[in-house]
Amino acid sequence: MRNSRVSSRKTSRITRTLYIILLFAISIFIFLFYTKDLLENEQNPLFSDTSHLHHQSQQIRSSGSVQFVDQQLWASTFSRRVHPCVNPTAKYKAAQESNRYMTVKCNGGLNQMRTGIADMVAVARIMNATLVIPHLDKRSFWQDSSVFGDIFDEDHFIRSLQRDVRIVKELPRQLESVPRARKHFGSWSGMSYYENMTQLWREHQVIHVAKSDSRLANNDLPLDIQRLRCRALYHALRFSPPIEVLGKRLVERLRLRGGHYIALHLRYEKDMLAFTGCTYGLSDAESEELRIMRESTHHWKIKKINSTEQRNAGLCPLTPREVGIFIKALGYPASTLIYIAAGKIYGGAGRLSELTLQFPNVVSKETLATKAELEAFSHHASQNAAIDYIISVESNVFIPSHSGNMARAVEGHRRFLEHKKTITPDRQGLIEVFNKLDSGQLVEGPTLTNIVKRMHRNRRGASRKRNGPPLGIKSRARFRYEESFYQNPYPECICN
Ligand SMILES: *[C@@H]1O[C@H](CO)[C@@H](O)[C@H](O)[C@H]1NC(C)=O
Ligand SMILES: *[C@@H]1O[C@H](CO)[C@@H](O)[C@H](O)[C@H]1NC(C)=O
Ligand SMILES: *[C@@H]1O[C@H](CO)[C@@H](O)[C@H](O)[C@H]1NC(C)=O
């Protein structure tokens, strides 16, 4: 009896040991299985930093269950070793009073103006000017009569930059009538250009800057100037209280509904389709309407576009249907809550149904907010865009269907905050996939999922240094092709 008890205890100990060894082997197997993927990830030369690898594999070891798949879908690409850093260096001096003034006229839509304003703050600092609150574009496609204070918190802007640049609400009355030096500053200009421009002060007390977009280089500027751009954009340019309040309220509503949500910048709007000449899947009448719009818009230089070639080159915004296939192939379940950050979708609810058939929980400002809440913002495209911006920055996953100022600005801001996940579709690669789906060479399912996931492994907003110009471009043209500072303010404003 005693003996048998000892032996049964012995067997149970052996069983337990075997069981533990088996569990251990399984977890090693799972671990290796996933790290294989992660290691392939590493081969991308763009990754300057391996911390994301460490972070993700830790997650795998600690869970390794079905829930893990979910986490993988929503987890940020955040790495504990990086954090925002915008403080000036020790040699930075507080701004001095200056009786030289710079007035600015911003151009473009909301995000082009925001980054332009941040650049003008830096230019005013370089040129020792007092900056007058910029005038916003009222004539762009979006036709918005908003002034600076309607969109931004003006007092906060002035106060939070007081160490950097003196900013005033208006030009002093006695200077209103003095002749100004009117300048179109050169695109992507550097320090020496603006230092040279200070010669203008010899003859003028006021410089008027006629255009604010892309006037400052992305790279090769002093660290303190780069950090000033980040302080201006991410801290000083806060939206006005009514916009902030509604934006935050809608984020809360989204969280209550689904916990997690994807913000989809569905740039399937009339102007974008007309501009890019993308008519895939549209009726003849629609294609004709877009062609007429393109031909009659003066500042769009390219008039003749072959839609098929444009699409195959990856230059078209994804259609609602394509976006649905894409998000599904990434592994997001049909119940996923998707917020559409966009203006009017071309083709309206009918066209959008190509997405909502696949993802019924698609919402927008119009369905989340009441008519009364949106009333104050109607007819103000920039203010609506600001609400979309807030909701996009706060989202768990941000997916832009097309590149552009909003996509770049939101991606950069999310990198700055904590490397929240931004999935940038590889449109050229995806078109090949969609063409195969159309021709029946491929069907939706695990194979498609594998292809699409693999294609986007390095397009999830993980930390890496900002890209320089593509190889082989030497002239000034290279500035145009560099990754924008505001799309990826690493390493200047994100530190290890
Ligand atoms: C700006 O002012 C500072 C001191 O006030 C001076 O040292 C610097 O040279 C000035 N910069 C330019 C570009 O004039
Ligand atoms: C400085 O500006 C002047 C005129 O504004 C221009 O003629 C000169 O080429 C510029 N020099 C440099 C080095 O940019
Ligand atoms: C557009 O380009 C495609 C592919 O190159 C070609 O097959 C088609 O004929 C072109 N369409 C027109 C209208 O030129």
Coordinates of C-alpha atoms and ligand atoms in Angstrom, one line a residue:
M1 CA 0.0 0.0 0.0
R2 CA 2.7 2.4 1.0
N3 CA 4.8 1.3 -1.9
S4 CA 2.1 1.8 -4.4
R5 CA 1.4 5.3 -3.0
V6 CA 5.0 6.2 -3.5
S7 CA 5.1 4.8 -7.0
S8 CA 1.9 6.5 -8.0
R9 CA 3.3 9.8 -6.6
K10 CA 6.4 9.1 -8.6
T11 CA 4.4 8.5 -11.8
S12 CA 2.4 11.6 -11.3
R13 CA 5.7 13.6 -10.8
I14 CA 7.0 12.1 -14.1
T15 CA 3.7 12.9 -15.8
R16 CA 3.9 16.5 -14.5
T17 CA 7.5 16.8 -15.6
L18 CA 6.7 15.5 -19.1
Y19 CA 3.7 17.8 -19.3
I20 CA 5.9 20.8 -18.4
I21 CA 8.5 19.8 -20.9
L22 CA 5.7 19.4 -23.6
L23 CA 4.3 22.9 -22.7
F24 CA 7.8 24.3 -22.9
A25 CA 8.4 22.8 -26.3
I26 CA 5.1 24.1 -27.6
S27 CA 5.8 27.6 -26.4
I28 CA 9.3 27.5 -28.0
F29 CA 7.7 26.3 -31.2
I30 CA 5.1 29.1 -31.1
F31 CA 7.8 31.6 -30.3
L32 CA 10.1 30.5 -33.1
F33 CA 7.1 30.5 -35.5
Y34 CA 6.4 34.1 -34.8
T35 CA 10.0 35.3 -34.6
K36 CA 10.6 33.9 -38.0
D37 CA 8.1 36.5 -39.2
L38 CA 9.7 39.2 -37.1
L39 CA 13.2 38.4 -38.2
E40 CA 12.1 38.7 -41.8
N41 CA 10.8 42.1 -40.8
E42 CA 14.2 43.0 -39.6
Q43 CA 15.8 42.6 -43.0
N44 CA 14.3 45.9 -44.0
P45 CA 17.4 48.2 -44.0
L46 CA 15.2 51.1 -43.1
F47 CA 14.8 49.9 -39.5
S48 CA 17.4 51.8 -37.5
D49 CA 16.2 50.3 -34.3
T50 CA 15.4 46.8 -33.2
S51 CA 13.4 47.6 -30.1
H52 CA 10.1 46.8 -31.7
L53 CA 11.4 43.3 -32.2
H54 CA 12.2 42.9 -28.6
H55 CA 8.9 44.3 -27.5
Q56 CA 6.7 42.2 -29.8
S57 CA 8.4 38.9 -29.0
Q58 CA 7.9 39.6 -25.3
Q59 CA 4.2 39.9 -26.0
I60 CA 4.3 36.6 -27.7
R61 CA 5.9 34.8 -24.8
S62 CA 3.5 36.3 -22.3
S63 CA 0.3 35.3 -24.2
G64 CA 0.6 33.0 -27.1
S65 CA -3.2 32.5 -27.3
V66 CA -6.0 33.4 -29.7
Q67 CA -6.2 36.8 -27.9
F68 CA -2.7 37.4 -29.2
V69 CA -4.0 37.6 -32.7
D70 CA -6.4 40.3 -31.6
Q71 CA -3.6 42.2 -29.9
Q72 CA -1.5 42.0 -33.0
L73 CA -4.3 43.7 -34.9
W74 CA -4.6 46.6 -32.5
A75 CA -1.2 46.9 -30.8
S76 CA 0.8 50.0 -31.4
T77 CA 4.2 49.7 -32.9
F78 CA 5.3 51.6 -29.9
S79 CA 8.7 50.9 -28.5
R80 CA 9.5 51.6 -24.9
R81 CA 12.9 52.9 -25.9
V82 CA 11.6 55.9 -27.8
H83 CA 9.8 59.0 -26.5
P84 CA 8.9 62.4 -27.8
C85 CA 11.7 65.0 -27.2
V86 CA 11.0 68.7 -28.1
N87 CA 12.9 70.7 -25.5
P88 CA 15.5 73.1 -26.8
T89 CA 19.2 72.4 -26.3
A90 CA 21.2 74.2 -23.6
K91 CA 22.5 76.9 -26.0
Y92 CA 19.0 78.0 -27.1
K93 CA 18.2 81.6 -26.3
A94 CA 14.8 83.1 -25.6
A95 CA 13.4 85.2 -28.3
Q96 CA 14.1 88.9 -28.2
E97 CA 11.7 91.8 -28.9
S98 CA 11.9 92.6 -32.6
N99 CA 10.3 95.4 -34.5
R100 CA 10.6 93.6 -37.8
Y101 CA 7.4 91.9 -38.7
M102 CA 6.5 89.0 -40.9
T103 CA 3.0 88.5 -42.3
V104 CA 2.0 85.3 -43.8
K105 CA -0.7 84.1 -46.2
C106 CA -1.2 80.3 -45.8
N107 CA -2.2 78.2 -48.8
G108 CA -3.8 74.8 -49.1
G109 CA -6.2 72.7 -47.1
L110 CA -6.1 72.3 -43.3
N111 CA -3.0 70.1 -43.0
Q112 CA -1.0 71.9 -45.6
M113 CA -1.7 75.1 -43.7
R114 CA -0.9 73.6 -40.3
T115 CA 2.5 72.4 -41.4
G116 CA 3.1 75.6 -43.2
I117 CA 2.3 77.6 -40.1
A118 CA 4.8 75.5 -38.1
D119 CA 7.4 76.2 -40.8
M120 CA 6.7 79.9 -40.7
V121 CA 7.2 79.9 -36.9
A122 CA 10.7 78.4 -37.6
V123 CA 11.4 80.9 -40.4
A124 CA 10.4 83.9 -38.2
R125 CA 12.8 82.5 -35.5
I126 CA 15.7 82.2 -38.0
M127 CA 15.1 85.7 -39.4
N128 CA 14.5 87.3 -36.0
A129 CA 11.0 88.5 -37.0
T130 CA 7.9 89.1 -35.0
L131 CA 5.2 86.8 -36.5
V132 CA 1.8 88.2 -37.2
I133 CA -1.0 85.6 -36.8
P134 CA -1.2 84.1 -40.3
H135 CA -4.1 84.6 -42.7
L136 CA -5.7 81.3 -43.9
D137 CA -6.5 80.3 -47.4
K138 CA -10.0 81.1 -48.4
R139 CA -9.8 80.3 -52.0
S140 CA -8.6 76.8 -52.1
F141 CA -10.8 74.0 -53.4
W142 CA -12.4 73.8 -49.9
Q143 CA -13.6 77.4 -49.9
D144 CA -13.6 78.1 -46.2
S145 CA -14.1 81.5 -44.7
S146 CA -12.6 80.5 -41.3
V147 CA -10.0 82.7 -39.8
F148 CA -7.1 81.5 -37.6
G149 CA -9.0 81.9 -34.4
D150 CA -11.9 79.8 -35.7
I151 CA -9.7 76.8 -36.2
F152 CA -6.9 77.2 -33.7
D153 CA -6.6 78.4 -30.1
E154 CA -4.9 81.7 -30.8
D155 CA -4.0 82.7 -27.3
H156 CA -2.5 79.3 -26.6
F157 CA -0.5 79.5 -29.8
I158 CA 1.0 82.9 -28.8
R159 CA 1.6 81.9 -25.2
S160 CA 3.2 78.5 -25.8
L161 CA 5.7 79.9 -28.3
Q162 CA 6.7 83.0 -26.3
R163 CA 10.2 81.8 -25.6
D164 CA 10.7 81.0 -29.3
V165 CA 9.1 83.7 -31.4
R166 CA 7.2 86.8 -30.6
I167 CA 3.7 86.5 -32.1
V168 CA 1.1 89.3 -32.3
K169 CA -2.5 89.2 -33.4
E170 CA -2.2 92.1 -35.8
L171 CA 0.4 94.2 -37.5
P172 CA 0.8 97.5 -35.5
R173 CA -1.4 100.1 -37.1
Q174 CA 1.4 102.5 -38.0
L175 CA 3.0 99.7 -40.2
E176 CA -0.2 98.8 -42.1
S177 CA 0.6 101.2 -44.9
V178 CA 4.4 100.9 -45.1
P179 CA 5.5 99.0 -48.3
R180 CA 6.2 95.3 -47.5
A181 CA 8.8 93.1 -49.1
R182 CA 6.5 90.6 -50.8
K183 CA 8.3 87.2 -51.1
H184 CA 7.6 83.8 -52.5
F185 CA 10.3 82.0 -50.5
G186 CA 12.0 79.2 -52.4
S187 CA 10.6 75.7 -51.9
W188 CA 12.5 73.5 -49.3
S189 CA 15.0 76.2 -48.4
G190 CA 17.6 75.8 -45.7
M191 CA 19.4 78.0 -43.2
S192 CA 21.7 79.9 -45.5
Y193 CA 18.8 80.9 -47.7
Y194 CA 16.9 82.5 -44.8
E195 CA 20.0 84.0 -43.2
N196 CA 20.6 85.7 -46.6
M197 CA 17.0 86.8 -46.7
T198 CA 17.6 88.9 -43.6
Q199 CA 19.1 91.4 -46.0
L200 CA 15.5 92.4 -46.8
W201 CA 15.4 94.0 -43.3
R202 CA 17.8 96.7 -44.5
E203 CA 15.1 98.2 -46.6
H204 CA 11.9 96.9 -45.2
Q205 CA 10.3 96.6 -41.8
V206 CA 7.7 94.2 -42.9
I207 CA 8.1 91.0 -45.0
H208 CA 5.0 89.5 -46.5
V209 CA 5.2 85.7 -47.2
A210 CA 2.8 84.9 -50.0
K211 CA 2.8 81.1 -49.7
S212 CA 3.4 79.0 -46.7
D213 CA 3.6 75.4 -48.0
S214 CA 6.9 73.5 -48.2
R215 CA 9.1 76.6 -47.8
L216 CA 11.4 74.9 -45.4
A217 CA 13.7 72.0 -46.0
N218 CA 13.0 68.6 -44.4
N219 CA 16.6 67.9 -43.5
D220 CA 19.9 69.6 -42.6
L221 CA 18.5 72.2 -40.3
P222 CA 19.8 72.8 -36.7
L223 CA 18.3 70.6 -34.1
D224 CA 16.7 73.5 -32.3
I225 CA 14.9 74.6 -35.4
Q226 CA 13.6 71.1 -36.0
R227 CA 12.4 70.8 -32.5
L228 CA 10.7 74.2 -32.7
R229 CA 8.8 72.9 -35.7
C230 CA 7.5 70.0 -33.5
R231 CA 6.6 72.3 -30.6
A232 CA 4.8 74.5 -33.0
L233 CA 2.8 71.7 -34.7
Y234 CA 2.2 69.3 -31.8
H235 CA 1.9 71.7 -28.9
A236 CA 1.2 75.2 -30.0
L237 CA -1.3 74.6 -32.8
R238 CA -4.1 73.3 -30.7
F239 CA -7.5 73.4 -32.3
S240 CA -10.0 75.9 -31.0
P241 CA -12.1 74.8 -28.0
P242 CA -15.3 74.0 -29.9
I243 CA -13.4 71.7 -32.3
E244 CA -11.4 70.1 -29.5
V245 CA -14.6 69.5 -27.4
L246 CA -16.5 67.9 -30.3
G247 CA -13.5 65.8 -31.5
K248 CA -12.9 64.4 -28.0
R249 CA -16.6 63.7 -27.5
L250 CA -16.8 61.7 -30.7
V251 CA -13.7 59.8 -29.8
E252 CA -15.4 58.8 -26.5
R253 CA -18.5 57.7 -28.4
L254 CA -16.4 55.5 -30.6
R255 CA -14.7 54.0 -27.6
L256 CA -18.0 53.3 -26.0
R257 CA -19.2 51.6 -29.1
G258 CA -16.4 49.4 -29.9
G259 CA -13.4 49.9 -27.7
H260 CA -11.0 49.8 -30.6
Y261 CA -11.6 51.5 -33.9
I262 CA -9.9 52.1 -37.3
A263 CA -9.8 55.6 -38.7
L264 CA -10.0 55.3 -42.4
H265 CA -9.0 58.3 -44.4
L266 CA -11.1 57.4 -47.4
R267 CA -9.9 59.9 -49.9
Y268 CA -12.5 58.9 -52.4
E269 CA -13.7 62.4 -52.9
K270 CA -14.7 64.1 -56.1
D271 CA -11.7 66.5 -56.2
M272 CA -9.2 63.7 -55.7
L273 CA -10.7 61.5 -58.3
A274 CA -10.8 64.4 -60.8
F275 CA -7.3 65.4 -60.0
T276 CA -5.8 61.9 -60.3
G277 CA -7.9 60.9 -63.3
C278 CA -8.9 57.7 -61.6
T279 CA -12.2 56.4 -62.9
Y280 CA -11.8 52.7 -62.3
G281 CA -15.3 51.2 -61.5
L282 CA -17.1 54.4 -62.4
S283 CA -19.9 54.9 -64.9
D284 CA -19.2 56.8 -68.2
A285 CA -21.3 59.7 -66.9
E286 CA -19.2 59.9 -63.7
S287 CA -15.9 59.6 -65.6
E288 CA -17.1 62.5 -67.9
E289 CA -18.1 64.6 -64.9
L290 CA -14.6 64.2 -63.4
R291 CA -12.9 64.9 -66.7
I292 CA -14.8 68.2 -67.1
M293 CA -13.8 69.2 -63.5
R294 CA -10.2 68.5 -64.2
E295 CA -10.1 70.4 -67.5
S296 CA -11.8 73.4 -65.9
T297 CA -9.6 73.6 -62.8
H298 CA -6.8 76.0 -63.8
H299 CA -4.1 75.1 -61.3
W300 CA -4.2 71.4 -62.1
K301 CA -1.6 71.1 -64.8
I302 CA -2.1 67.5 -66.1
K303 CA -5.2 67.2 -68.1
K304 CA -4.9 64.0 -70.1
I305 CA -4.8 60.9 -67.9
N306 CA -5.1 57.3 -68.7
S307 CA -7.0 55.9 -65.7
T308 CA -5.7 52.3 -66.2
E309 CA -2.1 53.3 -66.4
Q310 CA -2.6 55.6 -63.4
R311 CA -4.1 52.8 -61.4
N312 CA -1.5 50.2 -62.3
A313 CA 1.2 52.7 -61.2
G314 CA -0.4 52.7 -57.8
L315 CA -1.4 56.4 -58.1
C316 CA -5.1 56.0 -57.5
P317 CA -6.9 56.2 -54.1
L318 CA -8.2 52.8 -53.2
T319 CA -12.0 52.5 -53.9
P320 CA -14.4 51.7 -51.0
R321 CA -14.6 48.1 -52.3
E322 CA -10.8 47.7 -52.5
V323 CA -10.4 49.2 -49.0
G324 CA -12.9 46.6 -47.7
I325 CA -11.0 43.7 -49.3
F326 CA -7.7 45.1 -47.9
I327 CA -8.9 45.5 -44.3
K328 CA -10.4 42.1 -44.3
A329 CA -7.2 40.5 -45.7
L330 CA -5.3 42.2 -42.9
G331 CA -7.3 40.0 -40.6
Y332 CA -9.8 42.5 -39.2
P333 CA -13.2 40.9 -38.5
A334 CA -16.4 42.0 -40.1
S335 CA -17.5 43.5 -36.8
T336 CA -14.6 46.0 -36.7
L337 CA -15.7 49.6 -36.0
I338 CA -14.4 51.9 -38.8
Y339 CA -14.6 55.6 -38.7
I340 CA -14.5 57.3 -42.1
A341 CA -12.4 60.5 -41.9
A342 CA -13.3 62.2 -45.2
G343 CA -15.5 64.7 -46.9
K344 CA -18.3 63.6 -49.3
I345 CA -17.6 60.2 -50.8
Y346 CA -18.0 60.3 -54.5
G347 CA -21.1 58.3 -55.5
G348 CA -22.5 58.7 -52.0
A349 CA -24.1 55.9 -49.9
G350 CA -24.3 53.7 -53.0
R351 CA -20.6 53.6 -53.6
L352 CA -19.9 53.4 -49.8
S353 CA -22.1 50.3 -49.6
E354 CA -19.3 48.4 -51.4
L355 CA -17.4 48.9 -48.1
T356 CA -20.3 48.6 -45.6
L357 CA -21.4 45.3 -47.1
Q358 CA -18.1 43.9 -45.8
F359 CA -17.9 46.0 -42.7
P360 CA -21.4 47.0 -41.4
N361 CA -20.0 49.1 -38.5
V362 CA -18.8 51.9 -40.6
V363 CA -19.5 55.3 -39.1
S364 CA -18.7 59.0 -39.8
K365 CA -19.2 62.3 -38.1
E366 CA -22.6 62.5 -39.6
T367 CA -23.7 59.3 -37.9
L368 CA -21.8 59.8 -34.6
A369 CA -22.8 63.4 -33.9
T370 CA -26.2 65.0 -33.8
K371 CA -27.3 67.5 -36.4
A372 CA -27.2 70.2 -33.7
E373 CA -23.6 69.3 -32.8
L374 CA -22.4 69.6 -36.4
E375 CA -24.4 72.7 -37.2
A376 CA -21.7 75.2 -36.1
F377 CA -19.2 73.5 -38.5
S378 CA -21.3 73.1 -41.6
H379 CA -19.9 75.0 -44.6
H380 CA -16.4 75.0 -42.9
A381 CA -14.5 72.2 -44.6
S382 CA -11.3 73.0 -42.6
Q383 CA -13.1 72.7 -39.3
N384 CA -14.7 69.4 -40.3
A385 CA -11.2 68.3 -41.4
A386 CA -9.9 69.3 -37.9
I387 CA -12.5 67.0 -36.2
D388 CA -11.5 64.2 -38.5
Y389 CA -7.8 64.9 -37.7
I390 CA -8.5 64.6 -33.9
I391 CA -10.4 61.3 -34.3
S392 CA -7.7 59.9 -36.7
V393 CA -4.8 60.8 -34.3
E394 CA -6.7 59.1 -31.4
S395 CA -7.6 56.0 -33.3
N396 CA -6.1 52.6 -32.6
V397 CA -5.2 52.0 -36.2
F398 CA -5.1 54.7 -38.9
I399 CA -5.3 53.7 -42.6
P400 CA -5.1 56.3 -45.4
S401 CA -6.5 55.1 -48.7
H402 CA -4.3 57.6 -50.6
S403 CA -1.1 59.6 -49.8
G404 CA -1.5 63.3 -49.1
N405 CA -1.1 66.1 -46.6
M406 CA -3.6 64.7 -44.1
A407 CA -2.2 61.1 -44.3
R408 CA 1.3 62.4 -43.8
A409 CA 0.4 64.7 -41.0
V410 CA -1.6 62.1 -39.1
E411 CA 1.0 59.5 -39.5
G412 CA 3.8 61.8 -38.2
H413 CA 1.7 62.9 -35.3
R414 CA 1.0 59.2 -34.4
R415 CA 4.7 58.4 -34.6
F416 CA 5.4 61.4 -32.4
L417 CA 2.9 60.3 -29.8
E418 CA 3.7 56.7 -29.3
H419 CA 4.1 55.0 -32.6
K420 CA 0.4 54.2 -32.8
K421 CA -0.2 51.9 -35.7
T422 CA -0.6 53.5 -39.2
I423 CA -1.0 51.0 -42.0
T424 CA 0.0 52.5 -45.3
P425 CA -1.4 50.5 -48.2
D426 CA 1.1 49.5 -50.8
R427 CA -1.2 50.6 -53.6
Q428 CA 1.0 49.4 -56.5
G429 CA 1.3 46.0 -55.0
L430 CA -2.4 45.8 -54.0
I431 CA -3.5 46.7 -57.6
E432 CA -1.8 43.5 -58.8
V433 CA -3.7 41.6 -56.2
F434 CA -7.0 43.2 -57.1
N435 CA -6.4 42.6 -60.8
K436 CA -5.9 38.9 -60.0
L437 CA -9.1 38.9 -58.0
D438 CA -10.9 40.5 -60.9
S439 CA -9.6 37.9 -63.3
G440 CA -10.3 35.0 -61.0
Q441 CA -6.6 34.0 -60.6
L442 CA -6.9 34.6 -56.9
V443 CA -9.9 34.3 -54.5
E444 CA -10.4 35.9 -51.1
G445 CA -9.2 33.7 -48.3
P446 CA -6.0 32.6 -46.5
T447 CA -3.7 32.9 -49.5
L448 CA -4.8 36.5 -50.1
T449 CA -4.4 37.2 -46.4
N450 CA -0.8 35.9 -46.5
I451 CA 0.1 37.9 -49.5
V452 CA -1.4 41.1 -48.2
K453 CA 0.0 40.7 -44.7
R454 CA 3.5 40.0 -46.0
M455 CA 3.2 43.0 -48.3
H456 CA 2.5 45.3 -45.4
R457 CA 4.9 44.0 -42.8
N458 CA 7.1 47.0 -43.0
R459 CA 4.2 49.5 -43.5
R460 CA 2.9 49.7 -40.0
G461 CA 4.5 52.9 -38.7
A462 CA 7.2 51.3 -36.6
S463 CA 10.1 53.6 -35.6
R464 CA 12.8 54.2 -38.1
K465 CA 14.8 57.2 -39.3
R466 CA 13.2 59.5 -41.8
N467 CA 14.0 58.6 -45.4
G468 CA 16.3 60.8 -47.4
P469 CA 15.9 61.3 -51.2
P470 CA 15.7 58.2 -53.4
L471 CA 19.1 57.2 -54.7
G472 CA 20.3 58.8 -57.9
I473 CA 18.5 62.2 -57.6
K474 CA 21.1 64.9 -57.1
S475 CA 19.6 68.2 -58.1
R476 CA 17.2 70.3 -56.1
A477 CA 14.5 67.9 -57.3
R478 CA 15.7 65.6 -54.5
F479 CA 13.9 67.7 -51.9
R480 CA 10.6 67.0 -53.4
Y481 CA 11.1 63.2 -53.0
E482 CA 12.4 63.2 -49.5
E483 CA 10.2 61.9 -46.8
S484 CA 8.5 64.9 -45.2
F485 CA 9.7 66.1 -41.8
Y486 CA 6.2 66.1 -40.5
Q487 CA 5.5 62.6 -41.7
N488 CA 8.3 61.2 -39.6
P489 CA 10.0 63.7 -37.2
Y490 CA 12.5 60.9 -36.1
P491 CA 15.2 61.3 -35.0
E492 CA 15.0 65.1 -34.1
C493 CA 11.7 65.0 -32.1
I494 CA 11.6 61.3 -31.1
C495 CA 14.5 60.2 -29.0
N496 CA 15.9 57.0 -27.6
Ligands
LIG1 C1 19.1 87.4 -34.6 O1 19.4 88.1 -33.4 C2 20.4 87.6 -32.6 C3 20.5 88.4 -31.3 O2 19.4 89.2 -31.1 C4 21.7 87.7 -33.3 O3 22.8 87.1 -32.6 C5 21.6 86.9 -34.6 O4 22.7 87.1 -35.4 C6 20.4 87.4 -35.4 N1 20.2 86.6 -36.6 C7 20.0 87.1 -37.8 C8 19.9 86.0 -38.9 O5 20.0 88.3 -38.0
LIG2 C1 21.4 86.2 -51.3 O1 20.3 86.9 -51.8 C2 20.7 87.7 -52.9 C3 19.5 88.6 -53.3 O2 18.4 88.5 -52.4 C4 21.1 86.9 -54.1 O3 21.4 87.7 -55.2 C5 22.2 86.0 -53.6 O4 22.6 85.1 -54.7 C6 21.9 85.2 -52.4 N1 23.1 84.5 -52.0 C7 23.0 83.3 -51.5 C8 24.3 82.7 -51.1 O5 22.0 82.6 -51.5
LIG3 C1 -4.8 53.2 -71.4 O1 -3.7 52.4 -71.1 C2 -4.0 51.0 -71.3 C3 -2.7 50.3 -70.8 O2 -1.6 50.9 -71.2 C4 -4.3 50.8 -72.8 O3 -4.5 49.4 -72.9 C5 -5.5 51.6 -73.1 O4 -5.8 51.4 -74.5 C6 -5.3 53.1 -72.8 N1 -6.6 53.7 -73.0 C7 -6.7 54.8 -73.8 C8 -8.0 55.4 -73.9 O5 -5.7 55.3 -74.3

